[in-house]
Every structure is written in C-alpha cells, then in structure tokens.
Coordinates of C-alpha atoms and ligand atoms in Angstrom, one line a residue:
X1 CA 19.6 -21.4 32.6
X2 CA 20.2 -21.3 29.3
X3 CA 20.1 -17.3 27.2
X4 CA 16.3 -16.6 26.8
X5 CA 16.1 -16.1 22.7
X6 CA 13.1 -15.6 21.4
X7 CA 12.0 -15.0 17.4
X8 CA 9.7 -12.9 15.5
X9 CA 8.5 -15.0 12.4
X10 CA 6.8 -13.2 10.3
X11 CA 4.8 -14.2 6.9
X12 CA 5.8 -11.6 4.2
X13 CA 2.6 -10.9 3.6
X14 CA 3.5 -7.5 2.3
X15 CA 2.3 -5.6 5.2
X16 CA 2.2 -5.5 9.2
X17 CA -1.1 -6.6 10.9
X18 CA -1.2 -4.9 14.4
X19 CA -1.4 -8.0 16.0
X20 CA 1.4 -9.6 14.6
X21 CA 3.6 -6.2 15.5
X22 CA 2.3 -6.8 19.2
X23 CA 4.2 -10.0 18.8
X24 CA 7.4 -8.9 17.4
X25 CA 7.4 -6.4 20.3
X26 CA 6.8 -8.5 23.3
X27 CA 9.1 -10.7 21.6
X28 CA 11.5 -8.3 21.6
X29 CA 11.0 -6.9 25.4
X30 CA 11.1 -10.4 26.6
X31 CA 14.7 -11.2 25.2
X32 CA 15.6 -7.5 26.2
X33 CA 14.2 -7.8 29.6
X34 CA 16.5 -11.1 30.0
X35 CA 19.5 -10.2 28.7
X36 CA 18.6 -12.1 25.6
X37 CA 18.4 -12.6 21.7
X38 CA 15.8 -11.4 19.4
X39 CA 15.6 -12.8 16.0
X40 CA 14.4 -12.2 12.8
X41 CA 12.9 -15.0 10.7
X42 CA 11.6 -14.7 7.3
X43 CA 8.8 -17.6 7.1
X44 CA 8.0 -17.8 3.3
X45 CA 7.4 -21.2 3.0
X46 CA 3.8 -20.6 1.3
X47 CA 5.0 -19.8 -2.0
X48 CA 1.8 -19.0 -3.8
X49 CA 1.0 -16.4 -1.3
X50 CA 4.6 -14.4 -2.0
X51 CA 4.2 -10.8 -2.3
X52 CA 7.1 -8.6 -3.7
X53 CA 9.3 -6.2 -1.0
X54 CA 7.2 -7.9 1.8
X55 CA 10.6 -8.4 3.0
X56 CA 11.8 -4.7 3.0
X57 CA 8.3 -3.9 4.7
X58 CA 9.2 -6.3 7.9
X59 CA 13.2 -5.0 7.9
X60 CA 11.5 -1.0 7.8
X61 CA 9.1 -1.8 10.4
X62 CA 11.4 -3.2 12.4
X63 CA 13.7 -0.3 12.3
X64 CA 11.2 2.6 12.7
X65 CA 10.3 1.0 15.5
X66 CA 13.2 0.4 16.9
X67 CA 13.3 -3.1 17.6
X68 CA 16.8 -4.1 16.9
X69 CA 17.3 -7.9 16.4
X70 CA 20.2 -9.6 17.0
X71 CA 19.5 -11.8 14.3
X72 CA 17.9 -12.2 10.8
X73 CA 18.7 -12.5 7.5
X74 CA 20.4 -9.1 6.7
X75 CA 22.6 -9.1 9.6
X76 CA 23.5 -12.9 9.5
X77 CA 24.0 -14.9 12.9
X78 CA 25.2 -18.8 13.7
X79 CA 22.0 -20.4 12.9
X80 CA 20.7 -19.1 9.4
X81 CA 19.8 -18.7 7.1
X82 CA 17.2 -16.8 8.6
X83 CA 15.0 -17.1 5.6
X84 CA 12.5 -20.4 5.5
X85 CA 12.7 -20.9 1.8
X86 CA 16.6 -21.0 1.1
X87 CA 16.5 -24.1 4.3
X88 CA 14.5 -25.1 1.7
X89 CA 16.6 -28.7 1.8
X90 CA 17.0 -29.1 5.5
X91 CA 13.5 -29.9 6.7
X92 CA 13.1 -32.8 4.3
X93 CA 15.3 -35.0 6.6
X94 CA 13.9 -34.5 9.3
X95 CA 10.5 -35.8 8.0
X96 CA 12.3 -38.9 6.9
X97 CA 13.7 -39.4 10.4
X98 CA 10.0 -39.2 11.5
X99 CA 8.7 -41.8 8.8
X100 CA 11.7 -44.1 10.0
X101 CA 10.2 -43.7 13.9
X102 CA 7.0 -44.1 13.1
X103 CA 5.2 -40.5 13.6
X104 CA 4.9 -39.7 10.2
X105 CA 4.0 -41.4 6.7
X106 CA 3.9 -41.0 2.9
X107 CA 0.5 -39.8 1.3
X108 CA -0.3 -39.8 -2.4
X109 CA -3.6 -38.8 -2.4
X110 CA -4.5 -37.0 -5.6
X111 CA -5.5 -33.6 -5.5
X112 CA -9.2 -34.6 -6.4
X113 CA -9.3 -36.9 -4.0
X114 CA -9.0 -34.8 -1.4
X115 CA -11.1 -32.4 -3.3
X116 CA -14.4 -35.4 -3.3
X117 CA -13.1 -35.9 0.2
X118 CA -13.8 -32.5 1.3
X119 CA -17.1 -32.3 -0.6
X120 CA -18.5 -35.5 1.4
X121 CA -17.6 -33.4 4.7
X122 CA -19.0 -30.4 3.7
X123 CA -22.4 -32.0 2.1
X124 CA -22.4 -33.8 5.5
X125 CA -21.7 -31.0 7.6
X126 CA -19.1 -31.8 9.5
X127 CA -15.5 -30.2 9.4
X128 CA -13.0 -32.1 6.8
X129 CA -10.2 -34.0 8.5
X130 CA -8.0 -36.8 5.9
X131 CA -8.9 -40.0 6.2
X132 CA -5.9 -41.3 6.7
X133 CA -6.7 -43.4 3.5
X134 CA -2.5 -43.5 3.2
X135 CA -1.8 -44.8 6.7
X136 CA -1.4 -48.4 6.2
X137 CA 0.4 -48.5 2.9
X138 CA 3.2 -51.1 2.8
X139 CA 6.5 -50.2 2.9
X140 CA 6.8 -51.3 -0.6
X141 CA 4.5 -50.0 -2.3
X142 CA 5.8 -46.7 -0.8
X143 CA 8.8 -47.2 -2.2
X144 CA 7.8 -48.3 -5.7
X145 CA 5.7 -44.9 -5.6
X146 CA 8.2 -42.7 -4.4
X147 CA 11.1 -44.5 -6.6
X148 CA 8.5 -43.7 -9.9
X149 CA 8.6 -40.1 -8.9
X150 CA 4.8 -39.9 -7.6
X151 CA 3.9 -36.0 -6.2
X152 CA 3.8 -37.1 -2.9
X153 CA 3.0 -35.1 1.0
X154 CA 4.5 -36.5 4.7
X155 CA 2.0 -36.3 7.1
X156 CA 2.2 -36.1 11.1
X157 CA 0.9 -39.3 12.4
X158 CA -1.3 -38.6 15.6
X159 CA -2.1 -40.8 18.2
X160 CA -5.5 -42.1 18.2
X161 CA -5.7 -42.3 22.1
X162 CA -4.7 -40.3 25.6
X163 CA -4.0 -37.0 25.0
X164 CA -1.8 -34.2 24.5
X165 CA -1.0 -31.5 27.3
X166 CA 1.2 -29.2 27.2
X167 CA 2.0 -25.7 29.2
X168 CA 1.2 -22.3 28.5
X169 CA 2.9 -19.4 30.5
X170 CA -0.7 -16.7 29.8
X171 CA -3.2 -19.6 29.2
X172 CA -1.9 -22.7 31.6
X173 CA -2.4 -26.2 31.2
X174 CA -3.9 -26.7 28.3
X175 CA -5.2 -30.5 27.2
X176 CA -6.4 -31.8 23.8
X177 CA -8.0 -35.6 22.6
X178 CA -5.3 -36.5 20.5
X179 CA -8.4 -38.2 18.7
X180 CA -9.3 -34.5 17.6
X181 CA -5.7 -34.0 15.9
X182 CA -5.7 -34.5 12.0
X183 CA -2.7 -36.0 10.7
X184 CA -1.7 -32.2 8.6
X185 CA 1.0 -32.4 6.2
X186 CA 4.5 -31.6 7.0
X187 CA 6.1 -31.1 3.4
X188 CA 4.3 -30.2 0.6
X189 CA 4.0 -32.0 -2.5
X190 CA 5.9 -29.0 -3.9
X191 CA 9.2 -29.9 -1.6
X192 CA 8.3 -26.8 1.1
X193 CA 7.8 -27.5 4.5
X194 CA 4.4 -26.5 6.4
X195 CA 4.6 -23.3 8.7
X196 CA 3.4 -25.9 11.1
X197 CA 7.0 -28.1 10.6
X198 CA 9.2 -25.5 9.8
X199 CA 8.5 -23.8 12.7
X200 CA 9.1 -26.7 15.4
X201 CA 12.7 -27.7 13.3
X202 CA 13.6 -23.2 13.2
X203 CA 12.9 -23.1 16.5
X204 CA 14.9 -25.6 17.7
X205 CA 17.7 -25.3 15.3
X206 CA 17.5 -21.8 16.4
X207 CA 17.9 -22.5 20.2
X208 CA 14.2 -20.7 20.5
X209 CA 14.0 -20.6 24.0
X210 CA 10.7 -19.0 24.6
X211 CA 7.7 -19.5 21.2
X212 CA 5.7 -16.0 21.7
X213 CA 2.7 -15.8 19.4
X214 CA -0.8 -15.3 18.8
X215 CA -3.5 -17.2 20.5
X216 CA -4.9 -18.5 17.1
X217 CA -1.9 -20.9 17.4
X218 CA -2.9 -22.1 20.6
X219 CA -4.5 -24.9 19.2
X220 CA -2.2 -26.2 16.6
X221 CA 0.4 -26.6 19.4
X222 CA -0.4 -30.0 20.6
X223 CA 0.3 -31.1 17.2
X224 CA 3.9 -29.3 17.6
X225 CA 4.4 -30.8 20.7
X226 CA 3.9 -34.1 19.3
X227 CA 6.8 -33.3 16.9
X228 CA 9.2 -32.0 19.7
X229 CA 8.3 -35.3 21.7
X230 CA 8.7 -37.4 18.6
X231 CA 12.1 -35.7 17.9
X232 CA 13.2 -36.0 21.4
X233 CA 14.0 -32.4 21.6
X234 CA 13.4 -30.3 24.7
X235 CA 10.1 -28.2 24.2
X236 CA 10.2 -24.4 24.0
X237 CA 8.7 -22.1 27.0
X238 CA 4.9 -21.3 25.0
X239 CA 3.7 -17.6 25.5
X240 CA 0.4 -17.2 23.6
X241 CA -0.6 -14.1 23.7
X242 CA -4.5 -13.0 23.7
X243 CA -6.6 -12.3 21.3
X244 CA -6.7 -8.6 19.8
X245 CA -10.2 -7.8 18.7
X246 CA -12.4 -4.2 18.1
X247 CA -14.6 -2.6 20.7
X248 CA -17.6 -4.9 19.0
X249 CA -15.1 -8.0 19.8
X250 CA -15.0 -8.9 16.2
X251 CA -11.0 -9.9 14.7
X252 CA -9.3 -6.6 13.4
X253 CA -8.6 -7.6 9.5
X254 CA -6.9 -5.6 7.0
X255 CA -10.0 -6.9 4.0
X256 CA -12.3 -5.7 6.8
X257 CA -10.5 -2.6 6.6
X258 CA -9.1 -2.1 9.5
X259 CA -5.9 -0.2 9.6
X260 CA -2.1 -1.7 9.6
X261 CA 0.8 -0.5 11.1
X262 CA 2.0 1.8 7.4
X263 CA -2.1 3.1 7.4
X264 CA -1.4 4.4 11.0
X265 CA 1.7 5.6 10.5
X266 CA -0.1 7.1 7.1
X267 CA -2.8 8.9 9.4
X268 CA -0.4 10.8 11.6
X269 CA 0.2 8.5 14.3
X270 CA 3.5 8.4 16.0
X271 CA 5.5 5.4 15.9
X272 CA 6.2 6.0 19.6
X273 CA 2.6 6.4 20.7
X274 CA 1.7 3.2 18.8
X275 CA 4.3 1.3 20.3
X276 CA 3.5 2.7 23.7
X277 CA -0.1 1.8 23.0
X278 CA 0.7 -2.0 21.4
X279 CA 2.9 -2.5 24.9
X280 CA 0.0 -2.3 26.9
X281 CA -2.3 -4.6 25.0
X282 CA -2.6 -7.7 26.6
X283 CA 0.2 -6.5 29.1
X284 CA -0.1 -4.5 32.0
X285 CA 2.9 -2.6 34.8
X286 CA 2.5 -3.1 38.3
X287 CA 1.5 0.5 38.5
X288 CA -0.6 3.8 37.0
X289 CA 1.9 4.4 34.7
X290 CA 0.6 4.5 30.9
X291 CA 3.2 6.8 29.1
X292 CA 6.2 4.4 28.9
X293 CA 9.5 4.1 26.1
X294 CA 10.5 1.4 24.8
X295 CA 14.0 1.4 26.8
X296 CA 11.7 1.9 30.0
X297 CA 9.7 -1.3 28.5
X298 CA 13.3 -2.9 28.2
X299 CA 13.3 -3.0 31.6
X300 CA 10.3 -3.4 33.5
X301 CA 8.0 -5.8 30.7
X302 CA 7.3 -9.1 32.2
X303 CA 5.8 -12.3 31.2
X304 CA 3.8 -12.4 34.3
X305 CA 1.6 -9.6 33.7
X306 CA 0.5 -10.9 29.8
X307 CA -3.2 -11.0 29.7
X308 CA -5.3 -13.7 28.3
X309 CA -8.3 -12.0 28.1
X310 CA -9.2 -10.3 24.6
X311 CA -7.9 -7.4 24.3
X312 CA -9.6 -4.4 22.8
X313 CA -7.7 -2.3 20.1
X314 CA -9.4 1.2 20.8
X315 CA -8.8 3.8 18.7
X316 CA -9.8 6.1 20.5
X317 CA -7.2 5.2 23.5
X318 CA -4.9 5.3 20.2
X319 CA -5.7 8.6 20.1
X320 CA -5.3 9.7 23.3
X321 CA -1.7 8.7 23.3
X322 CA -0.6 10.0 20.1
X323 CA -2.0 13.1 21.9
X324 CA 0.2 12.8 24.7
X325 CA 2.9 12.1 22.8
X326 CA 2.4 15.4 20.4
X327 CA 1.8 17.4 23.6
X328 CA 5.4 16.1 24.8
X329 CA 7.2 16.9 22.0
X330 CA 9.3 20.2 21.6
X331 CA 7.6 23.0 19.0
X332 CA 10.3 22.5 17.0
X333 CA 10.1 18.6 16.8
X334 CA 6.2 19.1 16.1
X335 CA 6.9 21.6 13.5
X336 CA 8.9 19.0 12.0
X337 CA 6.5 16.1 11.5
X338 CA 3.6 18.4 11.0
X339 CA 5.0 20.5 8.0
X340 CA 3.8 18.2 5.3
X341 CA 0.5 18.4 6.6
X342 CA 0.3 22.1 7.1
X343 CA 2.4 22.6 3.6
X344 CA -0.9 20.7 2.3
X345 CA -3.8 22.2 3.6
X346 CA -2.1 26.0 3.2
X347 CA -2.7 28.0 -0.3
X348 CA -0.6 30.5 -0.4
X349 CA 2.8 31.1 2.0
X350 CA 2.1 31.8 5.7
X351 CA 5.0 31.1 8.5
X352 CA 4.7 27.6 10.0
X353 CA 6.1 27.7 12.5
X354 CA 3.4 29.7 14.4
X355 CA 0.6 27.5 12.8
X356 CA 2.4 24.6 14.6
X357 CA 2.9 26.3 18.0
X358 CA -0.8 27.0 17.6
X359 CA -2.2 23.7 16.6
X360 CA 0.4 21.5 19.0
X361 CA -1.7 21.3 22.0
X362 CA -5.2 20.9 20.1
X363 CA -3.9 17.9 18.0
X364 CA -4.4 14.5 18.2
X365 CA -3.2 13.0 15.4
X366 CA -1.6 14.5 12.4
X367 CA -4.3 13.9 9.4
X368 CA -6.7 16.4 11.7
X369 CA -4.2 19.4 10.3
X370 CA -6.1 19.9 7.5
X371 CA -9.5 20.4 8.5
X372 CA -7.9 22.7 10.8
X373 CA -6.4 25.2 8.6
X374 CA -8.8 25.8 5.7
X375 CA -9.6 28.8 7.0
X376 CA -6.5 30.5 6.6
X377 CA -6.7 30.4 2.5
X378 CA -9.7 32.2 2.5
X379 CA -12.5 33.9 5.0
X380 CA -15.6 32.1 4.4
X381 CA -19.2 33.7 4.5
X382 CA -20.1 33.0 8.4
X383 CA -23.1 33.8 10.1
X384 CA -23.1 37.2 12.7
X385 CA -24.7 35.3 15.0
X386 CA -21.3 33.9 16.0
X387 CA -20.4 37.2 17.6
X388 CA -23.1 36.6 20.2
X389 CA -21.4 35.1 23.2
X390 CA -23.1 35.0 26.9
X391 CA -20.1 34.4 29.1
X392 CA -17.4 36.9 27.0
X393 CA -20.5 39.5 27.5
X394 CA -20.6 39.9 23.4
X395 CA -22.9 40.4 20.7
X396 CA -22.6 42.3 17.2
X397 CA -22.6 45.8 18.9
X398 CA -20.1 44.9 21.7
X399 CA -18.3 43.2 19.0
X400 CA -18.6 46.3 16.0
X401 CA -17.3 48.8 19.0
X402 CA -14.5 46.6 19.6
X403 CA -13.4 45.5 15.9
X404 CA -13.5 49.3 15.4
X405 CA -11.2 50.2 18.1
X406 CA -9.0 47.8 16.8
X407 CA -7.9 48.5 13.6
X408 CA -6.0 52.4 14.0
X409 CA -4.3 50.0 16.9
X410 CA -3.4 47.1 14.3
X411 CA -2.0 49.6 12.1
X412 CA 0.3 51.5 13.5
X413 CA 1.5 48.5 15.5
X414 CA 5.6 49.1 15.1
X415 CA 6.1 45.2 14.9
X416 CA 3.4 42.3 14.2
X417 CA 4.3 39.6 16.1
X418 CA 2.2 37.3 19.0
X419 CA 3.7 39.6 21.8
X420 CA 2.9 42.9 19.8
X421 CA -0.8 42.2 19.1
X422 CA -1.5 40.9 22.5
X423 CA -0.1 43.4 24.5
X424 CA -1.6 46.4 22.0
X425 CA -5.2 45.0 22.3
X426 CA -4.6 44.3 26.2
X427 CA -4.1 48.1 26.4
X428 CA -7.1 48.8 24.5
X429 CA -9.0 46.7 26.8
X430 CA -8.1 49.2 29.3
X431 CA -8.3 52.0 28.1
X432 CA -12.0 51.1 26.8
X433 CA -12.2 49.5 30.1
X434 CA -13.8 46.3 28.5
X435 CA -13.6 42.9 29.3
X436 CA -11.0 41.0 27.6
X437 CA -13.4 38.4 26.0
X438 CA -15.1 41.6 24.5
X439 CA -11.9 42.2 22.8
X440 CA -10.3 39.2 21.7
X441 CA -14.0 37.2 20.9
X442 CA -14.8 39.6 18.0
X443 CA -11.4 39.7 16.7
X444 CA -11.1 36.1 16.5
X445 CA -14.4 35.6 15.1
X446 CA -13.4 38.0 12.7
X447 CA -10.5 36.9 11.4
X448 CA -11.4 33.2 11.1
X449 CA -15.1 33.6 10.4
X450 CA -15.6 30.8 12.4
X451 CA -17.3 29.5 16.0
X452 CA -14.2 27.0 16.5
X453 CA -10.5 27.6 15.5
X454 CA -7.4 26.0 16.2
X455 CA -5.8 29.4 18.1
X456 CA -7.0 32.3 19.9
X457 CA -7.1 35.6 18.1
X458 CA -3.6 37.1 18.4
X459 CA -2.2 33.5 17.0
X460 CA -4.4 34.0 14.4
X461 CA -3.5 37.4 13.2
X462 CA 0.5 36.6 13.7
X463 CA -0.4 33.9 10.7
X464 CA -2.3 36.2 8.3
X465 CA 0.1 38.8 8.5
X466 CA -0.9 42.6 9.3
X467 CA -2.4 42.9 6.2
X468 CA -5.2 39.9 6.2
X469 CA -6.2 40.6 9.2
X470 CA -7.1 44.5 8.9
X471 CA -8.7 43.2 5.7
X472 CA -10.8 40.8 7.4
X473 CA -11.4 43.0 10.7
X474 CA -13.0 45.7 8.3
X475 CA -15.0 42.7 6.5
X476 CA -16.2 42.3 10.5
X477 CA -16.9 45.5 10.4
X478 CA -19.0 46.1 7.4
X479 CA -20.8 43.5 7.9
X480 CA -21.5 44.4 11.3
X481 CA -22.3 48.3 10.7
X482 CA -25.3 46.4 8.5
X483 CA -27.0 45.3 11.3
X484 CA -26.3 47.3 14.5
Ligands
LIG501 N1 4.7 -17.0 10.3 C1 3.7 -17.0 11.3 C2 2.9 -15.8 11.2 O1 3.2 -14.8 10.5 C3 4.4 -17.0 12.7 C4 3.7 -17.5 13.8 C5 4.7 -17.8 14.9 O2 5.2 -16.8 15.5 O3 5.0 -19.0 15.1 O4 1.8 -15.7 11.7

C-alpha cells in the first residue's frame, strides 16, 4: 500500500477554530500512526475574505502544538507550492479538460442575473440552485464569448439521474440523488479556483491519501467524487469527522463568541491539556486512559475508534484537564507559566515562588490567579463571624486566645520560613494543649481576612513576610478584644 499522507488545509481566516485544530491534529496522528506524511496547505483561494498574518497564525499554531508537518509552504516539499493562490494557473486546465469530456461547461450569467434568480427562489421559498440557463450553449457561441473576453465561470455538470455513493471510513456508505447536486462553479470569474475544485486537483496532485475533515463537508463530497470519477483519478480514503457542538448542541462560533485556540491559550489553558482534550473528541482509546501525549497519541490513535456522533466541547472537562495537567507539572515549571499572572494581580514585591507552590494544586486554569491573590495587597474589612468554625472547635474567644499566643512566638522566630512557622505554632499547640484547627483557623483568618484562601496559614504568612503578618494578627486581635 501506498504511504498514508494526509493534509491539513486550512483557510487563513486569521485565526484557529477549535474544530478545524481537531482536524489538523487527527490529521496529523493518522499520518504519524502510519508512518506517514502530514502536510500543510495554505487554501486562500477566496480572495475577498484574505486577512493579514493569517498565515503566521496557522505556522504558530502548528508549532506550539507541536504538530510537525512534513510539508507546507515554509519548508517546501515535491508537490508545491503549498499555497492555493500562487497554483493560481494550474487548476484552469484542468477545468478545460472537463469541458472537453463533457462534465463541465462555460457560464456567463451576469451577476444580476443570478442576483433576480436568487430573488425568485427566495420569494418562492425554496433554496436557490442555477438554472443551468448556460448548459446548452453552442460550442460557438462559447467561443465567440470567450474569444471577446466575456467574465465568464466553469461549472461542474451533474448528472441528472442515478446517484452518487461514495464511502466514508466514520459515517459509511453514504448515497445522494444526483438530481439534488447543483452544477457549483469550479473557477471563478476572477481566474481562482473554488475550495470545492482546488481541493479534489491538491489532493490528488499531492498524493492525499486519506481527505480528513469536518462533517459539514460530508455533503459536498458526492460532487467531489464526481470530479475524481470524471478525471479518472483514484478517489482518496474520506474521514469525516463529527460534528463539534456546545453542551446546548448548538455550532461553537467565534461571532457567537465562543473561544479559539489563541483565546484559550489567552485564558491560561495549556497547549498540552487542550491538545489532550481535542484528541479525545470524536475519538476514543480502547481503554480508561484520559491523560495521554501527543507522542503516546502518535502511537495508539486509530481511525477505527473516530466517532460520528456530535461531540460535545465541554468546558468544563477543559478544565478538568488543564487541572491535571498544572497538578503534573514541577513547582518550578508552574512558577514559570504562572509568573505573569501572579506579577499582575501582586501590588507590591512578595516571593513567588511560594505563592505558586501555594496556588499549584488549587488551580485550574491560569486567568483564576488573580482573584486569588487580591488579598495579599491589602487586608480587607471581613466579618468576625468568620472565626466561628464548628468542626476546628473555634469562635472569636478560642480564636483571640490563640492569635494572642501567637505573636511573642512570631517574633522571636530565628528564621521565617514555611518550616519555621509551622513547626513554632505546632509547639504552641502543645504546650496550650489546643487543637491544631484552634491554632492555624484564626491565624489564617487573620492574615487573609477571608473564609476561602488559596493556602493554609503558615503559606500565607511565609508570603507576607514576618512583618505583615504580626501586623495583621494584632488587627485580629483588636478587633477581637472588641467583642470577647
Ligand atoms: N479550507 C478548508 C477549511 O478551512 C479545508 C477543508 C478540508 O480540509 O478539505 O475548512
């Protein structure tokens, strides 16, 4: 059998869809998985929707991700250019080559013809499809037309009768009326090629081997199938891939405002975790697992086990493994990625690396640091009630004993460090033979003001610095003596 090669052919739309990363990525584990080629192709063939760097955006996504093609347009390869527009001048032929057989014809209809046309549909209700109104020009008068330099489209000739089947690897046999097919236009009257005849010629000048995309393309395929038939060329292996929709089964959209790959990435999720996530979309292992790499992917991701039920995108499942993933990481490695957004939510200079330790196994996703953190710039007014706690046996006067105890303790402390505080208020808890929830409760009430922190008391403290938190204990404290 020939080398599986498979392509990701993306629009540069100026940004990644979710969806349309899912495809580059199971593109990409299928070729791995087979010992194959992945390649990159740049389909920019819709000239008026061209957005600036769109390119740069696909060749960084790529990369971040880690899904190396073998191919593309900035690493060259024997079948480019990889890039749609500058094989500008190749597809042209080939729709010639379809006139001459007979699958394809010459239409001049003005752009307000087809603008009345429309109209009638619509005013009728029923879905526009051309009339065909160009079909039976002669050969001639073609000619004389074309010869003038009339603005002209080709369009794909469909069979009237029988119908079109072809084979889906997720969805099976799939069969259309070839009555339903419109005859769509293969080049433009601007001299581009359709997506929908570019990508039948790319694919197999490209030796595509296996056409992996959305399920929304499911039923324009019959229509490329006609074209491979009509061409004579052997048809590519179809892997549609289902549906990716939100927990209310509506289609995620970026105008809806649902996020894209770089607003993820913006929120603090890990390209790992997303990847991880993506993987299992519409894909499943033959076991339990959930936490897989990439290079595990590589090796065990198999067309068999693609999906073609919807599949939900769950953010909250998102969530859950960018979790995991932070949870796996080293301190060090979290410290990294999370310093901008500690750097942002702290006011004045406190030691990181602590506040990362601290906040590593209670976060989910990186934009949470900040709400986490406020309270470190400054002790907000909270209510004493807070002190009151049934299971550590608290409540102010437990809690104004305790703070009191404390602070000689605090500071005469040789060294101020995690280790030091701990162990210093473990030996007050003994010698005041107290529990050690009547202990540490207060204090971190105290030094947070607050009912839920990211870190227990002593990992609190370690942050503020000896200072801070005496000053804050004794703010405990006074307001405390107030009402006890
Ligand atoms: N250019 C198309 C898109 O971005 C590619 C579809 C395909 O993979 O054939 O949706």
């Amino acid at each position: 059998m020939s080398v599986v090669r498979t392509r990701y052919a993306p629009s540069p739309t100026g940004y990644i869809h979710i969806g349309n990363l899912r495809s580059a990525l199971y593109e990409y584990l299928i070729a791995r998985v087979n010992g194959g080629k992945f390649i990159l192709r740049i389909e920019d063939t819709d000239q008026e929707r061209l957005v600036e760097d769109a390119v740069d955006v696909i060749y960084r996504t790529l990369k971040i991700c880690g899904l190396k093609h073998d191919e593309g347009p900035d690493i060259g390869g024997p079948y480019g250019p990889y890039i749609q527009s500058l094989r500008k001048d190749l597809y042209l032929p080939y729709a010639e080559e379809l006139v001459r057989k007979g699958h394809a014809y010459y239409c001049f209809c003005s752009k307000e013809r087809l603008e009345a046309l429309q109209n009638q549909y619509k005013e009728r209700g029923e879905v526009f499809r051309y009339d065909r109104h160009c079909l039976g020009l002669p050969e001639e008068e073609v000619r004389r037309r074309l010869e003038a330099g009339e603005p002209y489209v080709i369009r794909q000739k469909m069979p009237t009768e029988g119908t079109t089947t072809f084979h889906d690897v997720v969805y099976g046999e799939i069969s259309v009326e070839n009555s339903e097919l419109e005859d769509q236009i293969l080049i433009k009257s601007d001299g581009y090629p359709t997506y929908n005849f570019a990508n039948v010629i790319d694919d197999h000048l490209m030796k595509i081997t296996h056409v992996v995309r959305g399920s929304e393309y499911l039923s324009s395929t019959p229509k490329y199938n006609l074209l491979y038939e009509a061409f004579g060329w052997e048809i590519p292996t179809y892997v549609h891939l289902p549906l990716i929709v939100k927990p209310d089964g509506s289609k995620i959209s970026k105008r809806k405002g649902d996020a894209t790959f770089e607003d993820l990435l913006a929120e603090g999720y890990l390209v790992e975790a997303i990847i991880n996530y993506l993987a299992l979309l519409g894909w499943s292992p033959d076991s339990n697992q959930e936490i897989f790499s990439l290079s595990e992917l590589e090796k065990i991701f198999s067309i068999e086990r693609i999906s073609k039920s919807p599949s939900v995108f769950d953010m909250a499942k998102l969530r859950w493994f960018n979790g995991e993933y932070i949870r796996a990481m080293s301190v060090e490695d979290f410290h990294e990625i999370a310093l901008p957004w500690i750097k942002k939510s702290l006011e004045k200079d406190l030691p990181t690396l602590p506040i990362a330790r601290m906040i590593q196994p209670r976060t989910e996703v990186l934009s949470e640091i900040p709400g986490k953190l406020g309270f470190f710039n400054r002790l907000e007014d909270y209510d004493l009630e807070i002190y009151t706690h049934k299971k550590m046996k608290t409540d102010p006067e437990v809690s104004l004993r305790s703070l009191k105890a404390a602070v000689p303790v605090l500071e005469s402390l040789p060294e101020w460090n995690e280790k030091s505080i701990y162990d210093a208020l473990m030996a007050l808890v003994e010698e005041l033979q107290i529990k050690s929830g009547q202990m540490f409760w207060p204090v971190r009430i105290a030094v947070s003001g607050q009912l839920v922190t990211p870190g227990g008391a002593v990992e609190i403290a370690e942050v503020l610095g000896r200072k801070e938190t005496l000053r804050r204990i004794n703010i405990g404290i006074e307001r405390l003596s107030a009402v006890v």
